[in-house]
CSV table of C-alpha atoms in Angstrom, one decimal:
chain,number,residue,atom,x,y,z
A,11,MET,CA,-54.5,82.5,9.0
A,12,GLU,CA,-55.5,82.5,12.7
A,13,LYS,CA,-53.0,79.8,13.4
A,14,ILE,CA,-50.0,81.8,12.2
A,15,VAL,CA,-48.3,83.5,15.1
A,16,ALA,CA,-45.4,85.9,14.5
A,17,LYS,CA,-42.1,84.4,15.7
A,18,LYS,CA,-39.7,86.7,17.5
A,19,LYS,CA,-36.7,84.6,16.4
A,20,PHE,CA,-37.4,85.6,12.8
A,21,GLY,CA,-38.2,89.2,13.7
A,22,GLN,CA,-41.7,88.9,12.2
A,23,ASN,CA,-43.9,91.9,12.1
A,24,PHE,CA,-46.6,91.5,9.4
A,25,LEU,CA,-47.3,94.7,7.5
A,26,LYS,CA,-51.1,95.0,7.3
A,27,ASP,CA,-51.7,98.7,6.3
A,28,GLU,CA,-53.1,98.7,2.8
A,29,THR,CA,-52.2,102.3,2.2
A,30,VAL,CA,-48.5,101.6,3.0
A,31,LEU,CA,-48.6,98.5,0.8
A,32,GLN,CA,-49.9,100.5,-2.1
A,33,LYS,CA,-47.2,103.2,-1.6
A,34,ILE,CA,-44.5,100.5,-1.8
A,35,VAL,CA,-46.0,99.3,-5.1
A,36,GLU,CA,-46.3,102.8,-6.5
A,37,ALA,CA,-42.7,103.6,-5.6
A,38,MET,CA,-41.4,100.6,-7.6
A,39,PRO,CA,-39.0,101.6,-10.5
A,40,ASN,CA,-40.6,101.2,-13.9
A,41,ASN,CA,-38.6,98.5,-15.6
A,42,ASP,CA,-38.6,94.9,-16.7
A,43,ASN,CA,-36.6,93.5,-13.8
A,44,LYS,CA,-37.7,90.5,-11.8
A,45,ILE,CA,-38.7,91.2,-8.2
A,46,VAL,CA,-37.0,89.5,-5.3
A,47,GLU,CA,-39.0,89.6,-2.0
A,48,ILE,CA,-37.2,88.5,1.2
A,49,GLY,CA,-39.5,87.6,4.1
A,50,PRO,CA,-42.9,87.6,2.3
A,51,GLY,CA,-44.6,86.6,5.6
A,52,LEU,CA,-48.3,86.2,5.1
A,53,GLY,CA,-48.1,87.4,1.5
A,54,ASP,CA,-49.7,90.8,2.1
A,55,LEU,CA,-47.2,92.6,-0.2
A,56,THR,CA,-46.7,89.5,-2.4
A,57,LYS,CA,-50.3,89.6,-3.6
A,58,TYR,CA,-49.7,93.1,-5.1
A,59,LEU,CA,-46.2,92.2,-6.5
A,60,VAL,CA,-47.3,89.2,-8.5
A,61,ASP,CA,-50.0,91.3,-10.2
A,62,VAL,CA,-47.3,93.4,-11.9
A,63,LYS,CA,-44.2,91.3,-12.1
A,64,SER,CA,-42.6,87.9,-11.7
A,65,VAL,CA,-41.5,87.3,-8.1
A,66,GLU,CA,-38.7,85.3,-6.6
A,67,ALA,CA,-39.5,85.0,-2.8
A,68,PHE,CA,-37.3,83.8,0.0
A,69,GLU,CA,-38.9,82.7,3.3
A,70,VAL,CA,-37.0,81.2,6.2
A,71,ASP,CA,-40.1,80.1,8.2
A,72,THR,CA,-41.3,76.7,7.1
A,73,ASP,CA,-44.8,77.3,8.5
A,74,LEU,CA,-45.1,80.5,6.3
A,75,CYS,CA,-43.7,78.6,3.3
A,76,LYS,CA,-46.6,76.2,3.5
A,77,LEU,CA,-49.1,79.0,3.9
A,78,LEU,CA,-47.7,80.9,0.9
A,79,GLN,CA,-47.6,77.8,-1.3
A,80,ASN,CA,-51.3,77.2,-0.6
A,81,LYS,CA,-52.3,80.9,-0.9
A,82,PHE,CA,-50.5,81.4,-4.2
A,83,GLU,CA,-51.0,78.0,-5.7
A,84,LYS,CA,-52.2,79.5,-9.0
A,85,GLU,CA,-49.3,82.0,-9.3
A,86,ILE,CA,-46.8,79.3,-8.5
A,87,ALA,CA,-48.3,77.1,-11.2
A,88,THR,CA,-48.0,79.8,-13.8
A,89,LYS,CA,-44.4,80.6,-12.7
A,90,GLN,CA,-45.4,84.2,-11.7
A,91,LEU,CA,-44.1,83.3,-8.2
A,92,HIS,CA,-41.4,81.0,-7.0
A,93,ILE,CA,-40.9,80.5,-3.3
A,94,ASN,CA,-37.5,79.5,-1.9
A,95,CYS,CA,-37.8,78.0,1.6
A,96,GLY,CA,-34.7,78.6,3.7
A,97,ASP,CA,-32.2,81.2,4.8
A,98,VAL,CA,-31.6,83.7,2.0
A,99,LEU,CA,-28.1,84.6,3.4
A,100,THR,CA,-27.1,80.9,3.0
A,101,ALA,CA,-28.3,80.9,-0.6
A,102,TRP,CA,-26.8,84.3,-1.4
A,103,LYS,CA,-23.4,84.0,-3.0
A,104,SER,CA,-22.1,87.0,-5.0
A,105,GLU,CA,-25.4,87.0,-6.9
A,106,LEU,CA,-28.7,86.0,-5.4
A,107,ILE,CA,-30.3,85.1,-8.8
A,108,GLU,CA,-29.0,84.9,-12.3
A,109,GLU,CA,-31.1,87.7,-13.8
A,110,SER,CA,-31.5,91.5,-13.2
A,111,TYR,CA,-33.8,92.1,-10.3
A,112,ASP,CA,-35.2,94.7,-7.9
A,113,LEU,CA,-35.3,93.9,-4.2
A,114,VAL,CA,-38.8,94.9,-2.9
A,115,ALA,CA,-39.5,93.7,0.7
A,116,ASN,CA,-40.6,94.4,4.2
A,117,LEU,CA,-37.3,93.2,5.7
A,118,PRO,CA,-36.9,91.5,9.1
A,119,TYR,CA,-35.2,94.1,11.3
A,120,TYR,CA,-32.5,91.8,12.6
A,121,ILE,CA,-30.9,91.1,9.2
A,122,ALA,CA,-32.0,94.2,7.3
A,123,THR,CA,-28.7,96.0,7.2
A,124,ASN,CA,-26.8,92.9,6.2
A,125,ILE,CA,-29.3,92.2,3.4
A,126,ILE,CA,-29.1,95.7,2.0
A,127,LEU,CA,-25.3,95.6,2.0
A,128,LYS,CA,-25.4,92.3,0.2
A,129,ALA,CA,-27.8,93.7,-2.4
A,130,LEU,CA,-25.6,96.8,-2.9
A,131,ALA,CA,-22.7,94.4,-3.8
A,132,ASP,CA,-24.8,92.2,-6.0
A,133,SER,CA,-24.4,93.2,-9.7
A,134,LYS,CA,-27.7,91.6,-10.6
A,135,CYS,CA,-29.6,93.9,-8.1
A,136,LYS,CA,-30.5,97.2,-9.8
A,137,ASN,CA,-32.8,98.8,-7.2
A,138,ILE,CA,-33.6,98.4,-3.5
A,139,LEU,CA,-37.1,99.3,-2.2
A,140,VAL,CA,-37.4,98.1,1.4
A,141,MET,CA,-39.1,98.6,4.7
A,142,VAL,CA,-36.8,98.8,7.7
A,143,GLN,CA,-36.7,100.4,11.0
A,144,LEU,CA,-36.6,104.2,10.6
A,145,GLU,CA,-33.2,104.6,12.3
A,146,VAL,CA,-31.6,102.3,9.7
A,147,ALA,CA,-33.3,104.0,6.8
A,148,GLU,CA,-32.1,107.4,7.9
A,149,LYS,CA,-28.5,106.1,8.1
A,150,PHE,CA,-28.7,104.8,4.5
A,151,CYS,CA,-30.3,108.0,3.2
A,152,ALA,CA,-28.3,110.6,5.3
A,153,ASN,CA,-26.3,113.4,3.7
A,154,LYS,CA,-23.1,115.1,4.7
A,155,GLY,CA,-23.6,117.2,7.8
A,156,ASP,CA,-26.5,115.0,9.2
A,157,LYS,CA,-25.7,113.6,12.6
A,158,VAL,CA,-26.4,110.0,11.3
A,159,PHE,CA,-24.2,110.4,8.2
A,160,GLY,CA,-21.8,107.6,8.3
A,161,SER,CA,-20.3,104.6,6.5
A,162,LEU,CA,-23.7,103.3,5.4
A,163,SER,CA,-24.5,106.7,3.9
A,164,ILE,CA,-21.2,106.9,2.0
A,165,ILE,CA,-21.4,103.3,0.7
A,166,THR,CA,-24.9,104.0,-0.6
A,167,GLN,CA,-24.0,107.4,-2.2
A,168,SER,CA,-21.0,105.7,-3.8
A,169,VAL,CA,-23.3,103.3,-5.7
A,170,GLY,CA,-26.4,105.4,-6.3
A,171,GLU,CA,-29.1,107.6,-4.9
A,172,ALA,CA,-31.3,107.0,-1.9
A,173,HIS,CA,-34.4,108.7,-0.4
A,174,ILE,CA,-37.1,107.8,2.1
A,175,VAL,CA,-40.4,107.1,0.5
A,176,VAL,CA,-42.7,107.0,3.5
A,177,LYS,CA,-42.4,106.8,7.3
A,178,VAL,CA,-44.5,104.1,8.9
A,179,PRO,CA,-45.9,104.0,12.4
A,180,PRO,CA,-46.0,100.8,14.6
A,181,THR,CA,-49.8,100.6,14.1
A,182,ALA,CA,-49.3,99.5,10.4
A,183,PHE,CA,-48.0,96.1,11.7
A,184,GLU,CA,-49.3,93.1,13.5
A,185,PRO,CA,-47.9,92.6,16.0
A,186,GLN,CA,-46.9,96.2,16.5
A,187,PRO,CA,-43.1,96.8,16.9
A,188,LYS,CA,-41.9,99.3,19.5
A,189,ILE,CA,-40.2,101.5,17.0
A,190,ASP,CA,-41.1,103.5,13.8
A,191,SER,CA,-40.3,102.1,10.4
A,192,ALA,CA,-39.7,103.6,6.9
A,193,VAL,CA,-39.7,102.5,3.3
A,194,PHE,CA,-36.7,103.8,1.3
A,195,LEU,CA,-35.5,103.4,-2.2
A,196,ILE,CA,-31.9,103.0,-3.5
A,197,GLN,CA,-31.5,103.4,-7.2
A,198,LYS,CA,-28.1,101.8,-8.1
A,199,LYS,CA,-25.7,103.2,-10.7
A,200,SER,CA,-22.9,100.8,-9.8
A,201,ASP,CA,-22.0,98.2,-7.2
A,202,ARG,CA,-20.3,98.5,-3.8
A,203,CYS,CA,-16.8,99.9,-3.4
A,204,ASP,CA,-13.8,97.8,-2.7
A,205,LYS,CA,-13.2,96.3,0.8
A,206,ASP,CA,-10.1,98.5,1.6
A,207,PHE,CA,-12.2,101.7,1.1
A,208,GLU,CA,-14.9,100.3,3.4
A,209,ASP,CA,-12.3,99.4,6.0
A,210,MET,CA,-11.1,103.0,5.9
A,211,LEU,CA,-14.7,104.2,6.5
A,212,ARG,CA,-15.1,101.8,9.4
A,213,VAL,CA,-12.0,103.4,11.1
A,214,ALA,CA,-13.1,106.9,10.1
A,215,PHE,CA,-16.4,106.5,12.1
A,216,THR,CA,-15.0,104.5,15.0
A,217,GLN,CA,-15.6,107.4,17.3
A,218,PRO,CA,-17.9,109.8,15.5
A,219,ARG,CA,-17.5,112.6,18.1
A,220,LYS,CA,-13.7,112.7,17.6
A,221,THR,CA,-12.0,114.4,14.7
A,222,LEU,CA,-11.5,112.5,11.5
A,223,MET,CA,-7.8,113.1,11.8
A,224,LYS,CA,-7.8,111.4,15.2
A,225,ASN,CA,-9.7,108.4,14.1
A,226,LEU,CA,-7.7,107.8,10.9
A,227,SER,CA,-4.4,108.2,12.7
A,228,ALA,CA,-5.0,104.6,14.0
A,229,MET,CA,-4.7,103.5,10.4
A,230,TYR,CA,-2.3,106.0,8.7
A,231,GLU,CA,0.7,108.0,9.7
A,232,LYS,CA,-0.2,111.5,10.8
A,233,ASN,CA,2.2,113.3,8.4
A,234,LEU,CA,0.5,111.4,5.5
A,235,LEU,CA,-2.9,112.4,6.8
A,236,GLN,CA,-1.9,116.0,7.2
A,237,GLU,CA,-0.6,116.1,3.6
A,238,ALA,CA,-3.8,114.5,2.3
A,239,PHE,CA,-6.0,116.8,4.3
A,240,ASN,CA,-4.2,119.9,3.0
A,241,LYS,CA,-4.6,118.8,-0.6
A,242,LEU,CA,-8.3,118.4,-0.1
A,243,GLY,CA,-8.7,121.6,2.0
A,244,LEU,CA,-9.9,119.7,5.0
A,245,THR,CA,-9.2,121.1,8.5
A,246,GLN,CA,-7.6,118.9,11.1
A,247,THR,CA,-10.7,119.5,13.4
A,248,VAL,CA,-13.3,118.3,10.9
A,249,ARG,CA,-15.6,115.6,12.2
A,250,PRO,CA,-16.3,112.4,10.2
A,251,HIS,CA,-19.9,113.3,9.4
A,252,GLN,CA,-18.8,116.7,8.0
A,253,VAL,CA,-16.8,115.3,5.1
A,254,SER,CA,-18.5,114.5,1.8
A,255,THR,CA,-18.6,111.1,0.0
A,256,LEU,CA,-16.5,112.5,-2.8
A,257,ASP,CA,-13.9,113.8,-0.3
A,258,TYR,CA,-13.7,110.3,1.3
A,259,HIS,CA,-13.0,108.8,-2.0
A,260,GLN,CA,-10.3,111.4,-2.7
A,261,LEU,CA,-8.9,110.9,0.7
A,262,TYR,CA,-8.7,107.2,0.1
A,263,LYS,CA,-6.9,107.6,-3.2
A,264,LEU,CA,-4.5,110.2,-1.8
A,265,THR,CA,-3.4,108.1,1.2
A,266,ARG,CA,-2.7,105.2,-1.2
A,267,SER,CA,-0.9,107.3,-3.8
A,268,LEU,CA,1.2,109.1,-1.2
A,269,ASP,CA,2.5,105.6,-0.3
A,270,GLY,CA,1.8,106.0,3.5
A,271,THR,CA,2.8,103.2,5.8
A,272,ARG,CA,0.2,101.9,8.2
A,273,GLU,CA,1.2,101.8,11.8
A,274,SER,CA,2.2,98.4,13.1
A,275,GLY,CA,-0.6,96.2,14.5
A,276,ASN,CA,-3.3,97.7,12.2
């Protein structure tokens, strides 16, 4: 154990706080789904997960793979745990594994958002219970009117419900990160929206301090937007974070149904 040193290139901060580990396990949805753990590290969370469910783990660090294989030799032999050594994003096509699963993990910060978005799009993934940096968790869990309400919030609300389970200080990790973290849960009802809708969201929040009308005028003709805004009862001065997820979906449908023409070059 003493020989294992956290590697910055893999964004390794090992969660050691037993109270937080227990809270993650307690927050797990009650179902028969398999568990996928990405970045098991030293196996501090894994040891609790394998006690309750079958776990499919993905670890990119070959040194940690060897440690985990030795530490969980019994669980691997009984097929309670399977460890995949390599980059999970390389292995992840449309579906990560062939059966229904819940993602439960302390995610490396540098790929956390990408992994969550992949899981939201994966039809086999039913729930997402992960530790990430607090700022990222707040974006996924934000509601209309919150300053951090944005495209990540809307994508999440479009597929299910999200809430923060517990905020976690740097002292819970070894080595200690410079920022606060949080565990949050997304309970999925469906999968991610279509790409065109997400493209619209990206443009809508390009400059969050400007009006939604101004941002979307880079994508749609202004007269089309005015007609759509009027139908939805949206003012032309409304900011992107002040519009609900439902209204964004309605706005998307209206701009398409009104047969607007995108400005050239966009």
